[in-house]
DNA sequence: TGTTTAAATACCAATATTTGGTACTGTAAC
DNA sequence: GTTACAGTACCAAATATTGGTATTTAAACA
C-alpha cells in the first residue's frame, strides 16, 4: 500500500502550501492536481485526519499541528542534531554577543539550515533560517557545502546554473568554477563577508554524514562591525575543529565499524 | 489518487518516528505495516524522494529536511501564528526576565504548544514545548482549553478518562468535573502554581479560531520565586486581553463577515 | 582476487484500491 | 419557503498497487 504514485500526490498537495500562500482551498487542490470533486474532498479529509493539514474556518486549509509534532521528533531524534547541538551550544557560549552558530546541509541542489544557536543579546538578521532552502552559490555555508559535493554532481550543476554562478560572482567559466571549489576544499573552510547579509561575516567548515552523500557544514556568523581579524581566525579554527568532530562522531556512531575506512558507496547519484 | 487508505499508511510510517526511536529501518516499517519486501522498499524510496524521510548511512531512516521546510511554511503561513506572534512578542517585551509566553491549542484530545516567546535571560524549563502533545487535565493552558471544549466532547472525555482526571486532582466525579470547568469558563482565565513545572506559575486565557472547533489559549508563565501577587493579576489581565484580541482578529480576518454573529456551525463532532 | 552473503531493485500478471459520476444532505443566503 | 452551494455517500468501472521471483549491486569474507 501507499504506492509511489499516491505519495507523490500527497507531496504535491503539501507543496501547495508556500510562504506567500499559506491558506489553500479544496478547489486549489483539485485544480492543482486535476482531481474531481469527490476525490478532492476525500483526499483533503484524509490528510486533515492525520493532522498534516488543518481546516481553518470556511476559508480553507493550512498546514496542521502534526507538522509541529514531526518537527519536534526530528529535533529530538535526529542523530546529526544530537551530535551537533552540544557542539553548537559550546561554540555559542564562547562567542561574542550577536554571534549566530548555524548547522546547514545540502538539500535538493540547495542548502538548508537545520539548526541555529544564538548568543544572548540583539542579533542582526541571518538569511539562513531553519527550513529555508538557500541558493548554493553564495555565502560561506553554501560554498563549503558546494565544494564538498562529488565532481559529477558539480558538473551537472555547472551546466545547468552557469548563468547563476556567474551572476553570483563565483566563476565565469567551468574551469574557474572547479578551481575555486578546489581551493575551498583544500582550505577546509571558508570566510565570506557580507555575501548574503550585509554586516555579517560567515565562517564555515564542512562535514560528511555517514557513508552517504549528505554533506553539511557548521558556520559561525559574526557581526562585521565588532569582529577583529583575530576573532575571525579564532572562529575559523573552532568551526573546523567542531565540524571534524561531527564527522568523526557520526562515523563512530555507526556501530561496530571500528576501522576508520568509511566512505565506500558512491555519494548520491 | 492518494486515496484515504494510502494516506493512512503514510501517516502510519511517520508515526514510527518517535522521540525515543528516531532511527527507523526498512524492516521496522515492513514489520509495522505488514508490507512485503518489494512494497516496503518502494514505499520508503518514494517517501525519501519527497524528503519527508532521509536515509542516514546504512542504519536506516530519520525524518527528513522536508519536515523543516514544512515547519517553516507553517510558521510563516499560518494565520493564527501571524495574529498571535506580535501579541506574544509584545507581552514578552513587557514581562520580567525568565518569563515565557505560550500559544497552545487543542490537538487530538491533548494540548499542543504552537509557539513560544521567551524574555531574554536564563529560563526555568517549561514542559509545554512546541510540537509536544500534553495531557488535558493539568496546567493552566490545558485547563482553559479543556473548559472551552463543547459539552458532548467533555462528556466523552470524562467517560474515558475519569481515572486520569481523578489522579490529576481535577475532579472525583462527573458533577465535580463539569462544575470545575464551568467555573474556569466563567472566570475566563486560569492561574495554576507548580501544577506542571515546579517553580512555575501559569496564567492562561482561551480563544477560539474561526467557526470551527479549534480552541486555543495564550499563557504567561512566570517564575514562582520572583512573581508577586500584583505581577500575577497584571499578567492575567494582559493574557485575557490578548486572547480576546486573537479571537477578534481571527474572526475579523474572515472576509466580508462584517456582522459579529459568528459561531454558527457546530464545533467538532 | 575470487566467492559468499545480503541489500536493494526490476518485472509483470493478479488483485484490491482508488476513482468519478450521480444522487443526496444539511447549511447558508435569498 | 425556496434556491444555491459546500460537502458526503454510494457503487461499478478503471487503474494503480501489490508481491512473487529473478536480477543486480555492493559489501564482507577468505
Coordinates of C-alpha atoms (C1' of nucleotides) in Angstrom, one line a residue:
Chain A
X1 CA 0.0 0.0 0.0
X2 CA 0.9 3.6 -0.2
X3 CA 2.3 3.2 -3.7
X4 CA 4.7 5.7 -5.0
X5 CA 2.1 7.5 -7.0
X6 CA -0.1 8.3 -4.1
X7 CA 2.9 9.5 -2.1
X8 CA 3.8 11.8 -5.0
X9 CA 0.3 13.1 -5.0
X10 CA 0.4 13.7 -1.3
X11 CA 3.6 15.5 -1.6
X12 CA 2.1 17.6 -4.4
X13 CA -0.6 18.7 -2.0
X14 CA 1.9 19.7 0.6
X15 CA 3.8 21.7 -2.0
X16 CA 0.8 24.0 -2.5
X17 CA 1.5 25.5 0.9
X18 CA 4.1 28.2 0.4
X19 CA 5.3 31.1 2.4
X20 CA 3.2 33.6 0.5
X21 CA 0.2 31.3 0.1
X22 CA -0.4 29.6 3.4
X23 CA -4.1 29.1 3.0
X24 CA -5.2 26.6 0.5
X25 CA -8.8 25.8 -0.5
X26 CA -10.1 22.4 -1.6
X27 CA -10.6 24.0 -5.1
X28 CA -7.0 24.9 -5.2
X29 CA -6.0 21.3 -4.5
X30 CA -8.5 19.9 -7.0
X31 CA -7.3 22.3 -9.7
X32 CA -3.6 21.8 -9.0
X33 CA -3.8 18.0 -9.0
X34 CA -6.5 17.7 -11.5
X35 CA -8.9 15.8 -9.2
X36 CA -12.6 15.5 -9.3
X37 CA -14.8 16.8 -6.5
X38 CA -15.2 13.6 -4.7
X39 CA -11.6 12.7 -4.8
X40 CA -10.5 16.2 -3.8
X41 CA -12.7 16.3 -0.7
X42 CA -11.7 12.7 0.2
X43 CA -8.0 13.5 -0.1
X44 CA -8.3 16.6 1.9
X45 CA -10.3 14.9 4.6
X46 CA -7.9 12.0 4.9
X47 CA -5.0 14.5 5.2
X48 CA -6.8 16.5 7.8
X49 CA -7.4 13.4 9.8
X50 CA -3.7 12.8 10.0
X51 CA -3.2 16.4 11.2
X52 CA -0.9 17.3 8.4
X53 CA -3.3 19.9 7.3
X54 CA -5.8 21.7 9.3
X55 CA -9.1 23.3 8.5
X56 CA -9.4 27.0 9.3
X57 CA -12.9 28.1 9.2
X58 CA -14.6 28.2 5.8
X59 CA -11.7 29.6 4.0
X60 CA -9.5 26.6 3.5
X61 CA -6.7 24.6 5.0
X62 CA -3.3 25.4 6.5
X63 CA -0.5 23.1 7.5
X64 CA -1.5 21.4 10.6
X65 CA -0.1 20.7 14.1
X66 CA 1.2 17.3 13.1
X67 CA 3.9 19.2 11.3
X68 CA 5.0 20.7 14.6
X69 CA 4.9 17.3 16.2
X70 CA 7.1 15.9 13.4
X71 CA 9.4 18.9 13.8
X72 CA 9.9 18.1 17.4
X73 CA 10.5 14.4 16.7
X74 CA 13.1 15.4 14.2
X75 CA 14.7 17.8 16.7
X76 CA 14.9 15.1 19.4
X77 CA 15.5 12.0 17.3
X78 CA 17.9 13.1 14.5
X79 CA 21.4 11.8 15.2
X80 CA 23.1 14.7 13.3
X81 CA 21.3 17.2 15.5
X82 CA 22.0 15.2 18.6
X83 CA 25.7 15.3 17.8
X84 CA 25.8 18.9 16.6
X85 CA 23.7 20.7 19.1
X86 CA 26.0 20.4 22.1
X87 CA 29.0 21.5 20.0
X88 CA 27.0 24.4 18.7
X89 CA 25.9 25.4 22.2
X90 CA 29.5 25.3 23.3
X91 CA 30.6 27.5 20.4
X92 CA 27.8 30.0 21.1
X93 CA 28.8 30.1 24.8
X94 CA 32.3 31.0 23.8
X95 CA 31.3 33.6 21.3
X96 CA 30.8 37.3 21.5
X97 CA 27.3 38.7 21.7
X98 CA 25.4 38.9 18.4
X99 CA 27.0 35.8 17.1
X100 CA 25.0 33.0 15.5
X101 CA 26.1 29.4 15.1
X102 CA 24.5 27.6 12.1
X103 CA 24.1 24.0 11.1
X104 CA 23.4 23.5 7.4
X105 CA 23.2 20.7 4.9
X106 CA 22.7 20.1 1.2
X107 CA 19.1 19.6 0.2
X108 CA 17.8 19.3 -3.4
X109 CA 20.5 21.3 -5.1
X110 CA 20.2 23.9 -2.4
X111 CA 21.4 24.4 1.2
X112 CA 19.2 24.3 4.2
X113 CA 19.8 25.5 7.7
X114 CA 18.8 22.7 10.2
X115 CA 19.5 24.5 13.4
X116 CA 20.8 27.7 14.9
X117 CA 22.2 28.7 18.2
X118 CA 22.3 32.3 19.1
X119 CA 24.3 34.1 21.7
X120 CA 22.2 36.3 24.1
X121 CA 21.5 39.8 23.1
X122 CA 20.3 41.5 20.0
X123 CA 21.1 39.9 16.6
X124 CA 21.5 41.3 13.2
X125 CA 19.4 39.1 10.9
X126 CA 20.7 35.9 9.3
X127 CA 19.2 34.9 6.0
X128 CA 19.9 31.2 6.6
X129 CA 16.8 30.4 8.5
X130 CA 15.8 26.9 9.7
X131 CA 13.9 25.1 7.0
X132 CA 14.5 27.7 4.3
X133 CA 16.3 26.4 1.2
X134 CA 19.1 28.8 0.1
X135 CA 21.0 29.0 -3.1
X136 CA 24.2 27.1 -3.5
X137 CA 26.4 29.8 -4.9
X138 CA 26.8 32.5 -2.3
X139 CA 27.6 32.6 1.3
X140 CA 30.3 30.7 3.2
X141 CA 27.9 27.9 4.2
X142 CA 26.7 27.3 0.7
X143 CA 30.2 27.4 -0.7
X144 CA 31.8 24.9 1.6
X145 CA 28.9 22.5 1.0
X146 CA 29.1 23.0 -2.7
X147 CA 32.8 22.4 -2.7
X148 CA 32.3 19.1 -0.9
X149 CA 29.9 17.7 -3.5
X150 CA 31.1 14.9 -5.7
X151 CA 32.5 16.0 -9.0
X152 CA 29.9 14.6 -11.4
X153 CA 27.2 16.4 -9.5
X154 CA 29.1 19.6 -9.7
X155 CA 29.5 19.1 -13.4
X156 CA 25.7 18.8 -13.8
X157 CA 25.2 21.8 -11.6
X158 CA 27.5 24.0 -13.6
X159 CA 25.9 23.0 -16.8
X160 CA 22.6 23.9 -15.5
X161 CA 23.4 27.0 -13.5
X162 CA 26.3 28.6 -15.3
X163 CA 24.4 31.9 -15.5
X164 CA 23.6 31.9 -11.8
X165 CA 27.1 31.1 -10.9
X166 CA 28.5 33.9 -13.0
X167 CA 25.9 36.3 -11.6
X168 CA 26.9 35.3 -8.0
X169 CA 30.5 36.3 -8.9
X170 CA 31.7 32.8 -8.2
X171 CA 33.1 31.8 -11.6
X172 CA 32.8 32.9 -15.2
X173 CA 33.9 29.6 -16.7
X174 CA 33.7 25.9 -15.9
X175 CA 37.5 25.9 -15.2
X176 CA 37.3 28.8 -12.9
X177 CA 34.4 27.2 -11.1
X178 CA 36.2 23.9 -10.4
X179 CA 39.4 25.8 -9.5
X180 CA 37.6 28.0 -7.0
X181 CA 35.9 25.0 -5.4
X182 CA 39.1 23.1 -5.3
X183 CA 40.7 25.9 -3.3
X184 CA 37.9 25.9 -0.9
X185 CA 38.2 22.2 -0.5
X186 CA 41.9 22.5 0.1
X187 CA 41.5 25.3 2.6
X188 CA 38.9 23.2 4.5
X189 CA 37.0 26.3 5.5
X190 CA 35.6 29.5 4.0
X191 CA 35.2 33.0 5.2
X192 CA 32.8 35.4 3.4
X193 CA 32.0 39.0 4.2
X194 CA 28.6 40.4 3.5
X195 CA 28.0 38.0 0.7
X196 CA 24.5 37.2 1.9
X197 CA 23.7 39.6 4.7
X198 CA 25.3 43.0 4.8
X199 CA 27.3 43.5 8.0
X200 CA 27.7 39.8 8.6
X201 CA 30.8 37.6 8.3
X202 CA 30.3 33.9 7.7
X203 CA 32.9 31.3 8.6
X204 CA 32.1 27.7 7.6
X205 CA 33.6 24.2 7.6
X206 CA 32.1 21.1 6.1
X207 CA 31.4 17.7 7.5
X208 CA 30.1 14.4 6.0
X209 CA 27.2 12.4 7.3
X210 CA 27.7 8.6 7.2
X211 CA 28.7 6.7 4.0
X212 CA 26.1 8.6 2.1
X213 CA 26.3 11.8 0.2
X214 CA 24.9 14.0 2.9
X215 CA 27.1 17.0 3.1
X216 CA 26.7 19.7 5.7
X217 CA 28.6 22.4 7.4
X218 CA 28.9 24.3 10.6
X219 CA 29.1 28.0 10.5
X220 CA 29.8 30.9 12.8
X221 CA 28.3 34.2 11.8
X222 CA 29.8 37.2 13.3
X223 CA 28.9 40.8 13.2
X224 CA 31.3 42.7 10.8
X225 CA 31.2 45.7 13.0
X226 CA 32.6 44.0 16.1
X227 CA 34.8 41.2 14.8
X228 CA 38.6 41.7 14.7
X229 CA 40.8 39.6 12.4
X230 CA 41.8 37.6 15.4
X231 CA 38.2 36.9 16.2
X232 CA 37.8 35.6 12.7
X233 CA 40.8 33.3 12.7
X234 CA 39.8 32.0 16.1
X235 CA 36.3 31.3 14.9
X236 CA 37.8 29.5 11.9
X237 CA 39.8 27.2 14.0
X238 CA 36.8 26.5 16.2
X239 CA 34.5 25.8 13.4
X240 CA 36.9 23.5 11.6
X241 CA 37.5 21.5 14.8
X242 CA 33.8 21.2 15.6
X243 CA 32.9 20.2 12.0
X244 CA 35.6 17.5 12.1
X245 CA 34.2 16.4 15.4
X246 CA 30.8 16.0 13.9
X247 CA 32.2 13.9 11.0
X248 CA 34.0 11.7 13.5
X249 CA 31.1 11.2 15.8
X250 CA 28.7 10.4 13.1
X251 CA 31.1 7.8 11.7
X252 CA 31.9 6.4 15.1
X253 CA 28.2 6.1 16.0
X254 CA 27.8 3.6 13.2
X255 CA 28.1 0.6 15.5
X256 CA 30.9 -1.9 15.1
X257 CA 32.6 -0.1 12.3
X258 CA 35.7 0.3 14.4
X259 CA 38.1 0.7 11.4
X260 CA 38.3 4.2 10.0
X261 CA 37.9 3.1 6.5
X262 CA 34.5 4.6 5.7
X263 CA 33.1 6.2 2.6
X264 CA 32.9 3.4 0.1
X265 CA 29.5 3.8 -1.5
X266 CA 29.1 6.4 -4.1
X267 CA 27.7 9.7 -3.0
X268 CA 24.3 10.5 -4.3
X269 CA 23.9 9.7 -7.9
Chain B
X1 CA -5.4 9.5 -6.4
X2 CA -3.9 9.5 -3.0
X3 CA -6.9 7.6 -1.6
X4 CA -7.5 7.7 2.1
X5 CA -6.0 4.3 2.6
X6 CA -2.6 5.2 1.3
X7 CA -2.6 8.4 3.3
X8 CA -3.3 6.4 6.4
X9 CA -0.4 4.2 5.5
X10 CA 1.8 7.1 5.0
X11 CA 0.8 8.5 8.3
X12 CA 1.5 5.2 9.9
X13 CA 5.0 5.3 8.6
X14 CA 5.6 8.7 10.0
X15 CA 4.2 7.5 13.4
X16 CA 7.1 5.1 13.6
X17 CA 9.4 8.0 14.3
X18 CA 9.2 8.8 17.9
X19 CA 11.3 10.8 20.3
X20 CA 13.0 7.8 21.7
X21 CA 13.2 5.9 18.4
X22 CA 14.3 8.4 15.8
X23 CA 16.0 5.9 13.5
X24 CA 13.8 3.6 11.7
X25 CA 14.9 0.7 9.4
X26 CA 13.1 -0.6 6.3
X27 CA 12.5 -3.8 8.3
X28 CA 10.8 -1.8 11.0
X29 CA 8.4 -0.3 8.5
X30 CA 7.7 -3.6 6.8
X31 CA 7.0 -5.2 10.1
X32 CA 4.9 -2.4 11.4
X33 CA 2.7 -2.1 8.3
X34 CA 2.8 -5.7 7.3
X35 CA 4.4 -5.0 3.9
X36 CA 6.3 -7.3 1.7
X37 CA 9.9 -6.5 0.8
X38 CA 9.2 -5.0 -2.6
X39 CA 6.5 -2.8 -1.3
X40 CA 8.5 -1.8 1.8
X41 CA 11.4 -0.7 -0.2
X42 CA 9.2 1.1 -2.7
X43 CA 7.3 3.0 -0.1
X44 CA 10.5 4.0 1.7
X45 CA 12.1 5.2 -1.5
X46 CA 9.1 7.2 -2.5
X47 CA 9.0 8.9 0.9
X48 CA 12.7 9.6 0.7
X49 CA 12.3 11.3 -2.6
X50 CA 9.8 13.7 -1.2
X51 CA 12.3 14.5 1.6
X52 CA 9.9 13.6 4.3
X53 CA 12.3 10.9 5.4
X54 CA 16.0 10.8 5.0
X55 CA 18.4 8.0 4.7
X56 CA 21.2 8.0 7.3
X57 CA 24.0 5.7 6.3
X58 CA 23.2 2.0 6.4
X59 CA 21.3 2.1 9.6
X60 CA 18.0 3.4 8.4
X61 CA 15.9 6.5 8.0
X62 CA 15.2 9.6 10.1
X63 CA 12.7 12.3 9.5
X64 CA 14.0 14.4 6.6
X65 CA 14.6 18.1 5.9
X66 CA 11.3 18.5 4.2
X67 CA 9.8 18.4 7.6
X68 CA 11.8 21.5 8.5
X69 CA 10.7 23.2 5.3
X70 CA 7.1 22.5 6.1
X71 CA 7.7 23.7 9.6
X72 CA 8.9 27.0 8.3
X73 CA 5.9 27.3 5.9
X74 CA 3.6 26.7 8.8
X75 CA 5.5 29.4 10.8
X76 CA 5.2 32.0 8.1
X77 CA 1.8 31.0 6.6
X78 CA -0.4 30.1 9.5
X79 CA -2.9 32.9 10.2
X80 CA -3.2 32.0 13.9
X81 CA 0.5 32.4 14.3
X82 CA 0.5 35.6 12.2
X83 CA -2.0 37.1 14.5
X84 CA -0.6 35.8 17.8
X85 CA 3.1 36.3 17.3
X86 CA 3.1 40.1 17.5
X87 CA 0.9 40.0 20.5
X88 CA 3.2 37.4 22.2
X89 CA 6.2 39.5 21.4
X90 CA 4.6 42.5 23.0
X91 CA 3.7 40.5 26.1
X92 CA 7.2 39.2 26.4
X93 CA 8.7 42.6 25.9
X94 CA 6.6 43.9 28.9
X95 CA 7.4 41.0 31.1
X96 CA 10.1 40.3 33.7
X97 CA 13.1 38.2 32.8
X98 CA 12.6 34.5 33.0
X99 CA 9.0 34.8 31.7
X100 CA 7.7 32.6 28.8
X101 CA 4.7 33.4 26.7
X102 CA 3.0 30.3 25.2
X103 CA 0.5 29.7 22.4
X104 CA -1.3 26.4 22.7
X105 CA -4.3 24.7 21.1
X106 CA -6.3 21.5 21.4
X107 CA -5.0 18.7 19.4
X108 CA -6.4 15.1 19.4
X109 CA -7.6 15.1 22.9
X110 CA -4.4 16.8 24.0
X111 CA -3.0 20.2 24.1
X112 CA -0.1 21.3 22.0
X113 CA 2.1 24.3 22.2
X114 CA 2.4 26.1 18.8
X115 CA 4.8 28.8 19.7
X116 CA 6.8 30.4 22.5
X117 CA 8.3 33.7 23.1
X118 CA 10.9 34.0 25.8
X119 CA 12.2 37.1 27.5
X120 CA 15.9 37.4 27.5
X121 CA 17.9 35.8 30.2
X122 CA 18.0 32.4 31.8
X123 CA 14.8 30.4 31.9
X124 CA 13.5 27.7 34.1
X125 CA 12.2 25.0 31.9
X126 CA 8.7 24.8 30.6
X127 CA 7.2 21.4 29.8
X128 CA 4.9 22.7 27.1
X129 CA 7.3 22.6 24.3
X130 CA 6.5 23.4 20.7
X131 CA 5.1 20.3 19.0
X132 CA 4.8 18.2 22.1
X133 CA 1.3 17.0 22.9
X134 CA 0.5 17.4 26.6
X135 CA -2.3 16.0 28.7
X136 CA -5.5 17.9 29.0
X137 CA -6.0 17.6 32.7
X138 CA -3.3 19.6 34.4
X139 CA -1.7 23.0 33.9
X140 CA -3.5 26.3 33.3
X141 CA -3.1 26.0 29.5
X142 CA -4.7 22.6 29.4
X143 CA -7.5 23.5 31.7
X144 CA -8.7 26.6 29.9
X145 CA -8.6 24.7 26.7
X146 CA -10.5 21.8 28.2
X147 CA -13.0 24.1 29.8
X148 CA -13.8 25.6 26.4
X149 CA -14.5 22.3 24.7
X150 CA -18.1 21.6 23.8
X151 CA -20.1 19.7 26.3
X152 CA -20.6 16.5 24.4
X153 CA -16.9 16.2 23.8
X154 CA -16.3 16.8 27.5
X155 CA -18.8 14.0 28.3
X156 CA -16.9 11.5 26.2
X157 CA -13.6 12.6 27.7
X158 CA -14.8 12.2 31.2
X159 CA -16.2 8.7 30.5
X160 CA -12.9 7.7 29.0
X161 CA -10.5 9.4 31.4
X162 CA -12.3 9.5 34.7
X163 CA -9.3 7.8 36.3
X164 CA -6.8 10.2 34.9
X165 CA -8.9 13.2 35.8
X166 CA -9.1 12.0 39.4
X167 CA -5.4 11.3 39.5
X168 CA -4.7 14.8 38.3
X169 CA -6.7 16.0 41.3
X170 CA -9.2 17.8 39.0
X171 CA -12.4 16.0 39.9
X172 CA -13.6 12.9 41.6
X173 CA -17.0 12.7 39.9
X174 CA -18.6 13.8 36.7
X175 CA -20.5 16.5 38.5
X176 CA -17.4 17.9 40.1
X177 CA -15.7 17.8 36.8
X178 CA -18.3 19.9 35.0
X179 CA -18.6 22.2 37.9
X180 CA -14.9 22.9 38.0
X181 CA -14.8 23.5 34.3
X182 CA -17.8 25.8 34.4
X183 CA -16.0 27.9 37.0
X184 CA -13.0 28.1 34.8
X185 CA -15.2 29.1 31.9
X186 CA -16.9 31.7 33.9
X187 CA -13.6 33.2 35.2
X188 CA -12.3 33.4 31.6
X189 CA -8.8 32.6 32.8
X190 CA -6.9 30.3 35.0
X191 CA -3.9 30.5 37.2
X192 CA -2.0 27.4 38.3
X193 CA 1.0 27.1 40.5
X194 CA 3.6 24.4 40.0
X195 CA 0.9 22.1 38.5
X196 CA 3.1 21.0 35.7
X197 CA 6.6 22.5 36.4
X198 CA 7.7 23.1 39.9
X199 CA 8.6 26.8 40.5
X200 CA 6.4 28.0 37.6
X201 CA 3.1 29.8 37.6
X202 CA 0.9 29.5 34.6
X203 CA -1.7 32.1 33.6
X204 CA -3.9 31.3 30.7
X205 CA -6.9 32.6 28.7
X206 CA -8.7 30.9 25.9
X207 CA -9.5 31.9 22.3
X208 CA -11.5 30.4 19.5
X209 CA -10.3 30.0 16.0
X210 CA -12.9 30.7 13.3
X211 CA -16.3 29.0 13.2
X212 CA -14.7 25.7 13.8
X213 CA -13.9 23.9 17.0
X214 CA -10.3 24.9 17.2
X215 CA -9.8 26.0 20.7
X216 CA -6.5 27.5 21.9
X217 CA -5.1 29.6 24.6
X218 CA -2.5 32.1 25.4
X219 CA -0.4 31.7 28.5
X220 CA 2.1 33.7 30.5
X221 CA 4.5 31.5 32.5
X222 CA 6.2 33.3 35.4
X223 CA 8.8 32.2 37.8
X224 CA 7.2 31.5 41.2
X225 CA 10.2 32.8 43.0
X226 CA 10.0 36.3 41.6
X227 CA 6.4 36.9 40.9
X228 CA 4.3 39.0 43.3
X229 CA 0.6 38.8 43.5
X230 CA 0.4 42.0 41.6
X231 CA 2.5 40.6 38.8
X232 CA 0.1 37.7 38.6
X233 CA -3.0 39.8 38.4
X234 CA -1.4 42.1 35.9
X235 CA -0.4 39.1 33.7
X236 CA -3.9 37.8 34.0
X237 CA -5.4 41.0 32.6
X238 CA -2.8 41.1 29.8
X239 CA -3.4 37.5 28.8
X240 CA -7.1 37.8 28.7
X241 CA -7.0 40.9 26.7
X242 CA -4.5 39.4 24.2
X243 CA -6.5 36.2 23.9
X244 CA -9.7 38.2 23.2
X245 CA -7.7 40.1 20.6
X246 CA -6.8 36.9 18.9
X247 CA -10.4 35.7 18.8
X248 CA -11.5 39.0 17.4
X249 CA -8.7 39.3 14.7
X250 CA -9.2 35.7 13.5
X251 CA -13.0 36.3 13.2
X252 CA -12.4 39.7 11.5
X253 CA -10.0 38.2 9.1
X254 CA -12.7 36.1 7.5
X255 CA -13.5 38.4 4.7
X256 CA -16.9 40.2 4.4
X257 CA -18.3 38.7 7.5
X258 CA -18.8 42.2 8.9
X259 CA -21.6 41.3 11.3
X260 CA -20.4 40.0 14.6
X261 CA -22.7 37.0 14.5
X262 CA -20.1 34.3 14.2
X263 CA -20.0 30.7 15.5
X264 CA -23.0 29.0 13.9
X265 CA -21.6 25.7 12.8
X266 CA -21.3 23.0 15.5
X267 CA -17.9 22.7 16.9
X268 CA -16.1 19.5 16.0
X269 CA -18.3 16.5 16.1
Chain C
dT1 C1' 41.4 -11.6 -6.1
dG2 C1' 37.5 -14.6 -6.2
dT3 C1' 33.5 -16.2 -3.5
dT4 C1' 29.6 -15.7 -0.4
dT5 C1' 26.1 -13.2 1.6
dA6 C1' 23.0 -9.6 1.9
dA7 C1' 20.6 -5.5 0.5
dA8 C1' 18.0 -3.4 -3.0
dT9 C1' 15.8 -3.1 -7.5
dA10 C1' 13.2 -4.6 -11.9
dC11 C1' 9.4 -7.1 -13.8
dC12 C1' 4.6 -8.3 -14.7
dA13 C1' 0.1 -10.6 -14.1
dA14 C1' -3.4 -10.9 -10.3
dT15 C1' -5.7 -8.1 -7.1
dA16 C1' -7.6 -4.7 -4.4
dT17 C1' -7.9 0.2 -4.0
dT18 C1' -8.9 4.3 -6.0
dT19 C1' -11.9 6.8 -8.9
dG20 C1' -15.7 9.8 -10.5
dG21 C1' -20.5 10.2 -11.9
dT22 C1' -24.7 11.0 -9.8
dA23 C1' -27.7 11.4 -6.1
dC24 C1' -28.2 13.0 -1.5
dT25 C1' -27.8 16.0 2.7
dG26 C1' -27.5 19.8 5.5
dT27 C1' -26.5 24.7 5.9
dA28 C1' -26.4 29.4 4.5
dA29 C1' -28.2 33.0 1.5
dC30 C1' -32.2 34.9 -0.8
Chain D
dG1 C1' -40.2 28.8 1.8
dT2 C1' -37.0 28.4 -1.9
dT3 C1' -32.6 28.4 -4.1
dA4 C1' -27.8 27.8 -4.2
dC5 C1' -23.8 25.5 -2.5
dA6 C1' -20.4 23.0 0.2
dG7 C1' -19.7 18.6 1.4
dT8 C1' -20.8 13.5 1.7
dA9 C1' -22.5 8.6 0.4
dC10 C1' -22.6 5.1 -2.9
dC11 C1' -21.0 1.7 -6.3
dA12 C1' -19.5 -0.3 -10.7
dA13 C1' -15.6 0.6 -13.8
dA14 C1' -10.8 1.6 -14.3
dT15 C1' -6.4 1.8 -12.6
dA16 C1' -2.6 1.8 -9.6
dT17 C1' -0.7 -1.2 -6.2
dT18 C1' 0.9 -5.5 -4.9
dG19 C1' 4.1 -9.4 -4.1
dG20 C1' 6.4 -13.5 -6.1
dT21 C1' 10.7 -14.3 -8.3
dA22 C1' 14.7 -13.2 -10.7
dT23 C1' 18.4 -10.0 -11.0
dT24 C1' 21.6 -6.6 -9.8
dT25 C1' 24.7 -4.4 -6.8
dA26 C1' 27.9 -3.9 -3.2
dA27 C1' 29.9 -5.1 0.9
dA28 C1' 32.2 -8.9 3.8
dC29 C1' 35.0 -12.7 3.7
dA30 C1' 38.6 -15.9 2.9

